[in-house]
Coordinates of C-alpha atoms and ligand atoms in Angstrom, one line a residue:
Chain A
X9 CA 0.6 -0.2 -0.1
X10 CA 2.1 3.0 -1.5
X11 CA 0.3 5.8 0.3
X12 CA 1.4 4.2 3.6
X13 CA 4.9 3.5 3.3
X14 CA 7.6 6.3 4.4
X15 CA 8.3 8.3 1.4
X16 CA 12.5 9.1 0.9
X17 CA 14.3 11.7 0.3
X18 CA 14.5 10.8 -3.5
X19 CA 10.5 10.5 -3.0
X20 CA 10.1 14.2 -1.3
X21 CA 12.2 15.8 -3.5
X22 CA 10.3 14.4 -7.1
X23 CA 7.3 15.4 -4.3
X24 CA 8.4 19.5 -4.3
X25 CA 9.3 19.6 -7.9
X26 CA 5.7 18.6 -8.7
X27 CA 4.0 21.1 -6.9
X28 CA 6.1 23.3 -8.5
X29 CA 5.6 22.4 -11.7
X30 CA 2.0 22.4 -11.0
X31 CA 2.2 26.3 -9.7
X32 CA 1.5 25.7 -6.4
X33 CA 4.6 28.7 -5.7
X34 CA 7.7 27.5 -4.8
X35 CA 7.2 29.1 -1.3
X36 CA 4.7 27.1 -0.6
X37 CA 5.5 24.0 -2.3
X38 CA 8.8 24.2 0.4
X39 CA 6.8 25.0 2.9
X40 CA 3.8 21.8 2.6
X41 CA 7.2 19.6 2.2
X42 CA 9.3 21.2 4.8
X43 CA 6.2 20.5 7.2
X44 CA 5.0 17.3 6.6
X45 CA 8.6 15.8 7.1
X46 CA 9.1 17.9 10.4
X47 CA 5.7 16.3 12.1
X48 CA 6.0 13.3 10.8
X49 CA 3.5 12.9 8.4
X50 CA 6.2 11.5 6.3
X51 CA 3.5 9.2 3.5
X52 CA 1.7 9.9 0.9
X53 CA -1.5 9.6 2.5
X54 CA -0.7 12.3 5.0
X55 CA 1.2 14.8 2.8
X56 CA -2.5 14.9 1.3
X57 CA -4.1 15.2 3.9
X58 CA -2.1 17.9 5.0
X59 CA -2.9 19.3 1.6
X60 CA -7.2 19.2 1.6
X61 CA -6.1 21.2 5.2
X62 CA -5.7 24.3 2.9
X63 CA -9.0 24.0 1.6
X64 CA -11.9 25.5 4.0
X65 CA -15.1 24.2 5.2
X66 CA -17.4 24.8 2.1
X67 CA -19.6 27.8 2.6
X68 CA -22.6 27.1 1.5
X69 CA -24.1 28.7 -2.0
X70 CA -25.8 33.0 -1.5
X71 CA -28.4 31.6 -3.4
X72 CA -31.9 31.0 -2.5
X73 CA -33.1 34.6 -3.1
X74 CA -35.3 35.2 -6.1
X75 CA -33.6 35.5 -8.6
X76 CA -29.8 34.7 -7.7
X77 CA -28.2 37.4 -9.1
X78 CA -24.5 35.8 -9.9
X79 CA -21.8 38.4 -11.5
X80 CA -18.4 36.9 -13.5
X81 CA -15.8 38.6 -13.5
X82 CA -12.1 38.0 -13.9
X83 CA -9.0 38.8 -17.1
X84 CA -8.9 38.8 -20.9
X85 CA -9.6 35.3 -22.9
X86 CA -9.7 32.7 -19.3
X87 CA -13.0 32.0 -20.1
X88 CA -16.6 33.5 -18.8
X89 CA -18.3 34.0 -21.8
X90 CA -17.8 29.4 -22.2
X91 CA -18.7 29.1 -18.6
X92 CA -22.0 31.2 -18.6
X93 CA -23.4 29.0 -21.2
X94 CA -22.0 25.8 -19.0
X95 CA -23.8 27.4 -15.5
X96 CA -26.8 28.3 -17.3
X97 CA -27.5 25.1 -18.4
X98 CA -27.0 23.1 -15.0
X99 CA -29.5 25.7 -14.1
X100 CA -31.9 24.8 -16.7
X101 CA -31.3 21.4 -16.6
X102 CA -32.6 22.5 -13.0
X103 CA -36.2 23.4 -14.2
X104 CA -34.7 27.2 -13.5
X105 CA -35.7 30.0 -15.9
X106 CA -32.3 31.7 -16.5
X107 CA -31.9 35.5 -18.0
X108 CA -28.2 36.4 -18.7
X109 CA -26.9 40.1 -19.5
X110 CA -24.6 40.9 -21.7
X111 CA -22.3 43.3 -20.1
X112 CA -19.6 43.4 -22.2
X113 CA -20.6 45.8 -24.8
X114 CA -16.9 46.4 -26.0
X115 CA -15.3 43.5 -27.1
X116 CA -15.8 42.0 -30.8
X117 CA -18.5 40.3 -31.1
X118 CA -18.6 39.2 -27.3
X119 CA -22.5 39.3 -27.8
X120 CA -23.0 37.7 -30.3
X121 CA -20.9 35.2 -29.2
X122 CA -22.7 34.7 -25.5
X123 CA -26.7 34.9 -27.7
X124 CA -25.2 30.9 -29.0
X125 CA -24.5 29.4 -26.0
X126 CA -27.4 31.5 -24.3
X127 CA -29.7 29.6 -27.1
X128 CA -27.8 26.5 -26.6
X129 CA -28.7 26.8 -22.9
X130 CA -32.3 27.7 -23.8
X131 CA -32.0 30.5 -21.9
X132 CA -32.6 34.1 -22.7
X133 CA -30.2 37.0 -22.9
X134 CA -30.2 41.2 -22.3
X135 CA -28.3 42.8 -24.4
X136 CA -27.8 46.8 -25.8
X137 CA -26.4 48.3 -29.0
X138 CA -22.3 47.8 -29.1
X139 CA -20.4 50.5 -26.8
X140 CA -23.3 50.9 -23.8
X141 CA -22.3 51.2 -21.0
X142 CA -22.0 47.7 -18.8
X143 CA -24.0 48.6 -15.3
X144 CA -26.6 50.3 -17.7
X145 CA -26.7 46.7 -19.4
X146 CA -27.3 44.9 -15.7
X147 CA -29.4 46.8 -14.3
X148 CA -31.8 45.8 -17.1
X149 CA -31.2 42.9 -17.0
X150 CA -31.6 42.5 -12.9
X151 CA -35.1 44.3 -13.8
X152 CA -36.6 42.5 -16.2
X153 CA -34.6 39.7 -14.3
X154 CA -37.0 40.3 -10.8
X155 CA -40.5 41.5 -13.0
X156 CA -40.3 38.7 -15.4
X157 CA -39.8 35.9 -12.9
X158 CA -36.6 34.5 -13.6
X159 CA -35.2 31.9 -11.4
X160 CA -31.2 33.0 -12.3
X161 CA -29.7 36.2 -13.5
X162 CA -26.3 35.7 -14.7
X163 CA -24.3 39.1 -15.5
X164 CA -21.6 38.8 -18.0
X165 CA -18.5 41.2 -18.1
X166 CA -15.5 42.1 -20.0
X167 CA -12.0 40.4 -19.4
X168 CA -9.8 43.2 -17.7
X169 CA -6.6 43.3 -16.9
X170 CA -6.5 44.7 -12.6
X171 CA -4.2 46.9 -13.7
X172 CA -6.5 48.6 -15.8
X173 CA -7.5 51.8 -13.3
X174 CA -10.4 53.0 -15.5
X175 CA -11.5 49.0 -16.0
X176 CA -11.7 48.5 -12.2
X177 CA -13.4 51.6 -11.7
X178 CA -15.7 50.6 -14.4
X179 CA -16.2 47.1 -12.4
X180 CA -17.3 48.6 -9.8
X181 CA -19.3 50.7 -10.7
X182 CA -21.5 48.0 -12.2
X183 CA -21.7 46.3 -8.7
X184 CA -22.7 48.7 -7.4
X185 CA -25.8 49.6 -10.1
X186 CA -26.5 45.5 -9.6
X187 CA -27.1 46.7 -5.9
X188 CA -29.6 49.5 -7.0
X189 CA -31.2 47.4 -8.8
X190 CA -31.5 44.8 -5.8
X191 CA -30.6 45.4 -2.9
X192 CA -28.8 41.9 -1.9
X193 CA -27.6 41.4 -5.4
X194 CA -25.4 40.3 -6.5
X195 CA -25.8 37.2 -4.5
X196 CA -22.4 35.8 -5.9
X197 CA -19.1 37.1 -7.5
X198 CA -16.9 33.8 -9.6
X199 CA -13.9 35.1 -10.3
X200 CA -13.1 33.0 -13.5
X201 CA -9.8 32.5 -13.1
X202 CA -7.5 30.1 -16.6
X203 CA -6.0 27.5 -14.4
X204 CA -2.4 27.5 -16.7
X205 CA -1.8 31.3 -15.3
X206 CA 1.4 31.4 -12.6
X207 CA 1.7 33.8 -10.0
X208 CA 0.1 36.8 -11.5
X209 CA -3.3 35.4 -10.1
X210 CA -2.4 36.1 -6.8
X211 CA -2.5 40.0 -7.7
X212 CA -5.5 39.0 -9.9
X213 CA -7.6 38.0 -6.7
X214 CA -6.7 40.3 -5.2
X215 CA -7.7 43.5 -6.6
X216 CA -10.8 41.5 -8.4
X217 CA -11.6 41.0 -4.5
X218 CA -11.3 44.9 -3.0
X219 CA -13.5 45.8 -6.9
X220 CA -16.2 43.4 -6.7
X221 CA -16.3 41.3 -3.7
X222 CA -15.6 38.3 -4.4
X223 CA -17.4 34.9 -3.2
X224 CA -16.3 32.5 -5.7
X225 CA -13.7 30.9 -8.2
X226 CA -14.3 28.8 -11.3
X227 CA -10.5 27.3 -12.4
X228 CA -11.2 26.5 -16.1
X229 CA -9.1 24.3 -19.0
X230 CA -8.6 21.9 -16.5
X231 CA -8.8 20.3 -19.1
X232 CA -4.9 20.9 -20.3
X233 CA -1.6 20.4 -19.4
X234 CA -1.7 23.0 -16.2
X235 CA -3.1 21.5 -13.2
X236 CA -3.8 24.7 -12.0
X237 CA -1.6 24.4 -8.6
X238 CA -1.9 28.1 -8.3
X239 CA -5.6 27.2 -6.5
X240 CA -3.5 26.1 -3.8
X241 CA -2.3 29.3 -3.3
X242 CA -4.9 31.3 -3.7
X243 CA -7.1 29.9 -1.2
X244 CA -4.3 29.6 1.1
X245 CA -4.3 33.3 0.6
X246 CA -8.2 34.3 0.4
X247 CA -10.2 31.5 1.6
X248 CA -12.3 31.7 -1.2
X249 CA -14.3 28.9 -2.4
X250 CA -13.4 27.3 -5.2
X251 CA -17.1 26.2 -7.0
X252 CA -16.6 24.8 -9.9
X253 CA -14.2 24.1 -12.3
X254 CA -13.7 24.0 -16.2
X255 CA -12.4 20.8 -18.0
X256 CA -13.3 21.5 -21.9
X257 CA -15.0 24.1 -24.6
X258 CA -18.6 22.3 -24.5
X259 CA -21.7 23.1 -22.3
X260 CA -21.4 19.5 -20.5
X261 CA -17.9 20.6 -19.4
X262 CA -19.0 22.1 -16.0
X263 CA -17.7 20.3 -12.9
X264 CA -18.3 20.6 -9.3
X265 CA -15.1 21.1 -7.5
X266 CA -13.7 17.9 -5.5
X267 CA -10.4 19.5 -3.4
X268 CA -9.5 15.4 -3.3
X269 CA -9.2 14.8 -6.9
X270 CA -7.5 18.3 -7.2
X271 CA -5.0 17.7 -4.9
X272 CA -4.6 14.2 -6.1
X273 CA -3.7 15.5 -9.2
X274 CA -1.2 17.9 -7.9
X275 CA 1.3 14.6 -6.8
X276 CA 3.4 13.1 -9.9
Chain B
X17 CA 11.6 41.3 -6.2
X18 CA 14.3 39.9 -7.4
X19 CA 16.0 43.5 -7.6
X20 CA 15.6 43.7 -3.3
X21 CA 16.7 40.1 -3.1
X22 CA 19.4 41.0 -5.7
X23 CA 20.6 43.7 -2.7
X24 CA 19.9 41.1 -0.3
X25 CA 22.0 38.5 -1.8
X26 CA 24.8 41.7 -2.8
X27 CA 24.9 42.7 1.0
X28 CA 25.6 39.0 1.6
X29 CA 29.0 38.7 0.0
X30 CA 29.8 42.3 -0.2
X31 CA 33.2 42.6 2.5
X32 CA 34.2 38.6 1.3
X33 CA 36.9 39.4 -0.3
X34 CA 36.3 36.1 -1.8
X35 CA 33.8 34.3 -2.5
X36 CA 32.7 30.5 -1.3
X37 CA 31.8 28.0 -2.9
X38 CA 28.9 27.8 0.2
X39 CA 28.6 31.5 -0.5
X40 CA 27.8 31.3 -4.4
X41 CA 25.0 28.0 -3.2
X42 CA 23.7 30.0 -0.8
X43 CA 23.2 32.9 -3.8
X44 CA 22.0 30.8 -5.8
X45 CA 19.1 29.2 -4.1
X46 CA 18.3 32.9 -3.5
X47 CA 17.8 33.4 -7.3
X48 CA 15.9 29.6 -7.7
X49 CA 13.4 31.3 -5.3
X50 CA 13.1 34.4 -6.9
X51 CA 13.5 33.2 -10.4
X52 CA 10.6 30.0 -9.9
X53 CA 8.0 33.4 -8.8
X54 CA 8.2 35.4 -11.8
X55 CA 7.4 31.8 -13.4
X56 CA 9.9 30.6 -15.1
X57 CA 9.3 26.9 -15.2
X58 CA 11.8 24.9 -12.6
X59 CA 14.4 22.7 -15.4
X60 CA 15.0 26.0 -17.1
X61 CA 15.7 28.0 -13.6
X62 CA 18.1 24.9 -13.0
X63 CA 19.5 25.2 -16.6
X64 CA 20.3 29.0 -16.4
X65 CA 21.8 28.5 -12.8
X66 CA 24.2 26.2 -13.5
X67 CA 25.6 28.9 -16.1
X68 CA 25.5 31.3 -13.8
X69 CA 27.3 29.0 -11.0
X70 CA 29.7 28.3 -14.0
X71 CA 30.9 31.4 -14.4
X72 CA 30.3 32.2 -11.3
X73 CA 33.0 29.8 -10.1
X74 CA 35.4 31.7 -13.2
X75 CA 38.2 33.9 -13.2
X76 CA 36.6 37.2 -13.1
X77 CA 34.6 36.5 -10.0
X78 CA 37.8 35.0 -8.1
X79 CA 39.7 38.4 -9.4
X80 CA 36.8 40.6 -8.3
X81 CA 36.9 43.7 -5.4
X82 CA 32.8 42.9 -6.0
X83 CA 31.7 39.5 -6.2
X84 CA 28.1 39.8 -5.3
X85 CA 27.1 42.8 -7.5
X86 CA 29.0 40.4 -10.1
X87 CA 27.4 37.6 -9.6
X88 CA 23.5 39.4 -10.2
X89 CA 25.4 40.9 -13.5
X90 CA 25.6 37.7 -14.7
X91 CA 22.5 36.0 -13.9
X92 CA 20.8 39.7 -15.6
X93 CA 23.3 38.7 -18.7
X94 CA 22.5 34.7 -18.4
X95 CA 18.6 36.1 -19.2
X96 CA 19.3 38.8 -21.9
X97 CA 21.1 36.6 -24.1
X98 CA 18.5 33.5 -23.3
X99 CA 15.9 36.1 -24.5
X100 CA 18.4 37.0 -27.5
X101 CA 18.8 39.8 -29.2
X102 CA 17.0 42.3 -31.3
X103 CA 14.0 40.2 -33.3
X104 CA 14.1 39.9 -36.9
X105 CA 11.5 40.9 -39.1
X106 CA 8.9 38.8 -40.3
X107 CA 9.8 36.4 -43.1
X108 CA 7.4 37.6 -45.7
X109 CA 9.4 37.2 -49.1
X110 CA 7.0 34.5 -50.9
X111 CA 3.5 36.1 -52.7
X112 CA 1.5 35.7 -50.4
X113 CA 3.3 34.5 -47.8
X114 CA 1.7 33.2 -44.7
X115 CA 1.4 33.9 -40.9
X116 CA -0.3 31.0 -39.3
X117 CA -1.1 31.5 -35.3
X118 CA -1.7 29.1 -32.5
X119 CA -1.7 28.9 -29.3
X120 CA -4.1 28.2 -26.4
X121 CA -7.8 29.0 -25.9
X122 CA -7.7 32.2 -25.1
X123 CA -4.6 33.2 -25.4
X124 CA -5.2 36.1 -27.4
X125 CA -5.0 34.6 -31.1
X126 CA -7.8 36.4 -33.4
X127 CA -6.9 40.2 -31.3
X128 CA -3.6 39.6 -32.1
X129 CA -4.0 38.5 -35.9
X130 CA -6.0 41.9 -35.8
X131 CA -2.8 43.7 -34.8
X132 CA -0.4 42.2 -36.8
X133 CA -3.1 43.6 -39.8
X134 CA -2.5 46.8 -38.7
X135 CA 1.1 46.9 -37.9
X136 CA 1.8 45.4 -41.6
X137 CA -1.0 47.4 -43.1
X138 CA 1.1 50.4 -42.1
X139 CA 4.0 48.9 -44.3
X140 CA 2.7 49.1 -46.4
X141 CA 1.6 45.6 -47.5
X142 CA -1.2 43.9 -48.8
X143 CA -2.9 42.3 -46.2
X144 CA -5.1 39.9 -45.8
X145 CA -7.3 37.9 -42.5
X146 CA -8.3 34.9 -42.2
X147 CA -9.3 32.2 -39.4
X148 CA -9.7 28.2 -39.5
X149 CA -11.7 28.1 -36.6
X150 CA -14.7 27.0 -36.9
X151 CA -15.4 26.0 -32.9
X152 CA -15.4 28.7 -30.7
X153 CA -18.7 30.8 -31.4
X154 CA -18.4 34.0 -33.6
X155 CA -15.1 33.6 -33.6
X156 CA -14.9 34.2 -37.3
X157 CA -17.3 37.5 -36.9
X158 CA -14.8 38.3 -34.6
X159 CA -12.0 38.1 -36.5
X160 CA -14.1 39.9 -39.9
X161 CA -15.2 42.9 -37.7
X162 CA -11.1 43.4 -36.9
X163 CA -10.4 43.0 -40.6
X164 CA -13.2 45.9 -41.0
X165 CA -11.5 48.1 -38.2
X166 CA -8.5 47.9 -40.2
X167 CA -9.6 48.2 -43.6
X168 CA -8.3 44.1 -44.6
X169 CA -10.3 42.2 -46.5
X170 CA -11.2 38.8 -44.9
X171 CA -11.4 35.7 -47.0
X172 CA -13.8 33.0 -45.9
X173 CA -12.6 29.8 -46.6
X174 CA -14.3 27.5 -47.9
X175 CA -14.6 23.7 -46.9
X176 CA -14.8 21.4 -43.6
X177 CA -11.8 21.1 -42.7
X178 CA -9.8 23.7 -41.4
X179 CA -6.4 22.4 -43.3
X180 CA -9.3 23.1 -46.2
X181 CA -10.5 26.6 -45.6
X182 CA -6.7 27.3 -45.2
X183 CA -5.9 25.8 -48.6
X184 CA -9.5 27.9 -49.6
X185 CA -8.0 31.2 -48.2
X186 CA -4.7 31.1 -49.9
X187 CA -5.8 30.2 -53.4
X188 CA -8.2 33.5 -53.4
X189 CA -5.5 35.4 -51.9
X190 CA -2.9 34.0 -54.9
X191 CA -6.0 35.4 -57.1
X192 CA -6.2 39.0 -56.0
X193 CA -2.4 39.6 -55.3
X194 CA -2.3 39.5 -51.7
X195 CA 0.7 39.7 -50.2
X196 CA 0.8 38.0 -46.6
X197 CA -2.1 36.2 -45.6
X198 CA -2.4 35.7 -41.5
X199 CA -3.8 32.8 -40.8
X200 CA -6.4 32.5 -37.0
X201 CA -6.9 29.1 -36.0
X202 CA -8.8 27.4 -32.6
X203 CA -7.4 27.8 -29.8
X204 CA -6.1 24.0 -28.3
X205 CA -4.6 22.2 -25.4
X206 CA -0.9 20.8 -26.1
X207 CA -2.9 17.2 -25.0
X208 CA -4.9 16.8 -27.6
X209 CA -3.5 15.0 -29.6
X210 CA -6.4 14.9 -31.9
X211 CA -6.5 19.5 -32.2
X212 CA -2.4 19.2 -32.6
X213 CA -2.6 16.6 -35.1
X214 CA -5.1 19.6 -37.0
X215 CA -2.7 22.2 -37.0
X216 CA -0.2 20.2 -38.1
X217 CA -2.2 19.6 -40.8
X218 CA -3.1 22.9 -41.3
X219 CA 0.8 24.0 -41.8
X220 CA 2.0 21.4 -44.2
X221 CA -0.9 22.4 -46.8
X222 CA -0.5 26.4 -46.4
X223 CA 3.2 26.2 -45.8
X224 CA 3.4 29.2 -43.7
X225 CA 6.6 31.1 -44.0
X226 CA 6.8 32.4 -40.3
X227 CA 4.6 29.8 -37.6
X228 CA 4.0 31.5 -34.7
X229 CA 3.1 30.8 -31.1
X230 CA 0.5 33.2 -30.0
X231 CA 1.2 32.4 -25.6
X232 CA -0.6 34.6 -22.7
X233 CA 2.7 36.6 -21.0
X234 CA 0.7 35.3 -17.2
X235 CA 1.1 31.5 -18.4
X236 CA 2.5 29.5 -15.3
X237 CA 5.1 26.3 -15.4
X238 CA 3.1 25.0 -18.1
X239 CA 4.5 27.0 -20.7
X240 CA 7.5 25.0 -20.5
X241 CA 5.7 22.0 -21.9
X242 CA 3.0 24.4 -24.2
X243 CA 6.0 26.0 -26.2
X244 CA 7.7 22.4 -27.4
X245 CA 5.0 20.9 -27.6
X246 CA 3.7 23.6 -30.6
X247 CA 7.5 23.7 -31.5
X248 CA 7.5 19.5 -32.1
X249 CA 4.5 20.1 -34.4
X250 CA 4.7 22.8 -36.6
X251 CA 8.4 23.6 -35.7
X252 CA 7.3 27.5 -34.6
X253 CA 9.2 30.1 -35.9
X254 CA 8.9 33.1 -33.1
X255 CA 6.6 33.9 -30.1
X256 CA 4.3 36.3 -29.1
X257 CA 3.6 37.2 -25.9
X258 CA 0.3 38.7 -24.5
X259 CA -0.8 40.4 -22.2
X260 CA 2.0 42.4 -21.1
X261 CA -0.3 45.5 -19.7
X262 CA -1.2 42.8 -16.5
X263 CA 2.0 43.8 -14.7
X264 CA 3.4 40.0 -15.4
X265 CA 7.0 39.2 -14.3
X266 CA 7.1 37.3 -17.8
X267 CA 9.1 34.0 -16.8
X268 CA 7.1 32.8 -19.6
X269 CA 8.9 33.9 -22.0
X270 CA 12.4 32.6 -20.9
X271 CA 10.7 29.5 -20.2
X272 CA 10.1 29.5 -23.9
X273 CA 13.3 31.1 -25.0
X274 CA 15.5 28.6 -23.4
X275 CA 13.6 25.1 -23.9
X276 CA 12.7 26.1 -27.6
X277 CA 15.2 28.7 -28.9
X278 CA 12.4 30.0 -30.6
X279 CA 12.2 33.9 -31.2
X280 CA 10.5 36.3 -29.1
X281 CA 9.0 39.2 -31.8
X282 CA 6.4 40.6 -30.8
X283 CA 4.6 41.9 -27.5
X284 CA 0.9 42.3 -27.5
X285 CA 0.8 45.8 -24.7
X286 CA -3.4 46.0 -24.3
X287 CA -6.7 45.0 -26.2
X288 CA -6.8 47.9 -28.2
X289 CA -5.4 47.2 -32.0
X290 CA -2.8 49.9 -31.1
X291 CA -1.2 47.8 -28.4
X292 CA 1.7 46.1 -30.1
X293 CA 5.4 46.3 -29.7
X294 CA 8.6 44.9 -31.2
X295 CA 9.5 42.2 -28.0
X296 CA 12.6 43.7 -26.7
X297 CA 14.7 41.8 -24.8
X298 CA 16.5 43.8 -22.5
X299 CA 13.3 45.4 -21.0
X300 CA 11.3 41.3 -20.6
X301 CA 14.8 40.6 -18.4
X302 CA 14.5 43.6 -16.2
X303 CA 10.8 42.8 -15.6
X304 CA 11.8 38.7 -15.0
X305 CA 14.3 40.1 -12.8
X306 CA 11.6 42.5 -11.0
Ligands
GTP29 N1 -9.7 23.7 -23.1 C1 -10.8 24.9 -22.4 N2 -11.2 25.6 -22.8 C2 -12.0 26.8 -22.9 C3 -12.7 26.4 -21.2 N3 -13.2 27.4 -20.6 C4 -13.3 28.3 -22.2 N4 -12.2 27.6 -23.2 C5 -12.2 28.4 -23.9 O1 -11.0 29.8 -23.9 C6 -11.7 30.4 -24.7 C7 -11.9 31.7 -24.4 O2 -13.1 31.7 -23.6 P1 -14.0 32.8 -23.4 O3 -16.0 32.4 -22.6 O4 -14.1 33.8 -24.9 O5 -13.2 33.8 -22.1 P2 -13.5 35.2 -21.5 O6 -13.3 34.6 -20.7 O7 -15.6 35.7 -22.1 O8 -13.0 36.0 -22.9 P3 -13.3 37.4 -22.4 O9 -14.2 38.0 -22.8 O10 -11.9 38.1 -23.8 O11 -12.1 37.9 -21.6 C8 -12.7 30.0 -25.9 O12 -12.2 29.4 -27.1 C9 -13.5 28.8 -25.1 O13 -14.2 27.7 -25.7 C10 -12.0 25.2 -20.7 O14 -12.4 24.7 -19.4 N5 -10.9 24.0 -20.8
GTP30 N1 -5.4 43.5 -21.8 C1 -5.0 43.2 -22.8 N2 -5.7 42.2 -23.9 C2 -5.4 41.3 -24.8 C3 -4.4 41.1 -25.3 N3 -4.5 41.0 -26.3 C4 -6.3 39.9 -26.4 N4 -6.7 40.4 -25.0 C5 -7.5 39.8 -24.9 O1 -7.4 38.9 -24.9 C6 -8.9 38.4 -24.9 C7 -9.0 37.0 -25.6 O2 -8.8 37.5 -27.3 P1 -8.5 36.3 -28.1 O3 -7.9 37.1 -29.1 O4 -9.9 36.2 -28.2 O5 -8.0 35.1 -28.2 P2 -7.9 34.2 -28.6 O6 -6.5 33.5 -28.6 O7 -8.7 34.0 -30.4 O8 -9.3 33.3 -28.0 P3 -9.4 31.4 -28.8 O9 -9.6 31.9 -30.3 O10 -10.8 31.1 -27.8 O11 -8.4 30.3 -28.9 C8 -10.2 39.0 -25.8 O12 -10.3 39.5 -24.9 C9 -9.3 40.0 -26.2 O13 -9.4 41.7 -25.6 C10 -2.9 42.5 -24.3 O14 -2.5 42.3 -24.9 N5 -4.1 42.5 -23.8
MG31 MG1 -16.3 36.7 -22.5
MG32 MG1 -9.6 33.5 -31.0

């Protein structure tokens, strides 16, 4: 039974290398290995337990309001629009009535792209002319969500880098205006992170959390080479729950986050 | 940052007339941490530091009155040597020349296609754009919009498969006297054998004179495997780094350059089509060092 055997020094080195190469970060990887060795938690099973303890008790989802309003944010190209298609599908399969707000009013064909996903999901869309104010689209979407009795409202936003002050201010405004439309909203704010992101993810999550009050993370593209070890650092630092993972480009490629499977994948 | 760590390294070595192997190894450990924090891939960090160690044990350092500063300079030199000199111009001798853009999903290929079209049009070249992405919703519409924005024709290549569409667009380019055809492809993961075979087939059909990997500059350790895989598949002639405006350390650039020798050609510095510059190796080395 491998998991119960004491690990050799060379095996510990392989583990440390694997954690670093999975983007867990040099400091955290070395600390995990050293702590386990020091506390004599020196078999694979105990190492996994130690890593699982990084993940906090998963808070229940704040989704009992009607409509449940979800704001989706993140840097460019991480998979926000595609993930919204997957989420809309999931909620539709639960028999819920879903409305999506196309608040990316800037990028070429952003609304067209989202429209295709919304149609495939069997949901409805609110969109305005190109270049309109994302806050206005968000406001309209929530108003319609309330007046036409939707169960779920999801707001898609444009990708933005956390170093762009004017775009981060735009996001802060979107958040404020959502609250104007419905005081308890947004009930969840999910930051979509690409599993291949390196240490910059820490600054991304930190800045987005300050501005948009992030309540959850979604990690995408875990079907690729990248193991998403950055998530270990993000959890360690911010304790924001990881709600779902993206494992492909179709509507079915969304899974609830499973910490145990995730940790297994990080180790050699 | 590495600069902060370097002053610590320099301080530790200052006043020691001769640098011992122990000093050097302690310094290398600090550098290792700093390079990993900057997202340089672990195997690449090892190779770079072997180089630094070898030079660090050499004559020049042994005789130096300021070994600490010299070791730091050696690392800077190793990094900028890795990143190469001034990028050479695109190989566009053939009429029409094809520039093939490939990379992972969301890296910025379609936007970069628009940027390249604008850049080359400003140089007086007759450019056309085409996309063989049949997967992503509204992918081709996205590129068509960018084509209108930069005033170049968009060719809708006919065919079911990506290689058929590419060949058809190339034939249209030949008919219309186009100088450069920029070929945008669907994002793909290197672990997807079918999609890697697809891009290989596209390249065999169009024989692009430039095969550019579009890579998100905020990528972590996986950048190494990604670069090696795409290089093995289409023999890359260059790499374009995107989203450098996110203030990234950009270690991925070092990983790509050191492992494959593929030259870094351009950087995307924002979402607008004007946000496009030649790659600057000195500046990148400075970013990685913090
Ligand atoms: N392989 C893989 N690709 C994904 C996944 N999620 C999204 N993608 C792809 O990533 C690319 C970018 O996805 P988008 O949904 O446009 O990303 P976005 O965050 O909305 O992008 P912007 O709005 O431009 O910031 C698309 O090609 C998607 O199909 C995933 O889990 N796995
Ligand atoms: N901030 C910033 N955003 C960029 C840059 N280059 C591209 N983007 C953005 O990144 C996102 C993804 O760009 P796309 O051009 O759609 O990426 P892609 O590689 O074609 O994506 P797929 O076709 O889905 O694989 C968009 O929101 C772009 O506006 C850049 O240099 N800086
Ligand atoms: Mg989007
Ligand atoms: Mg594209």
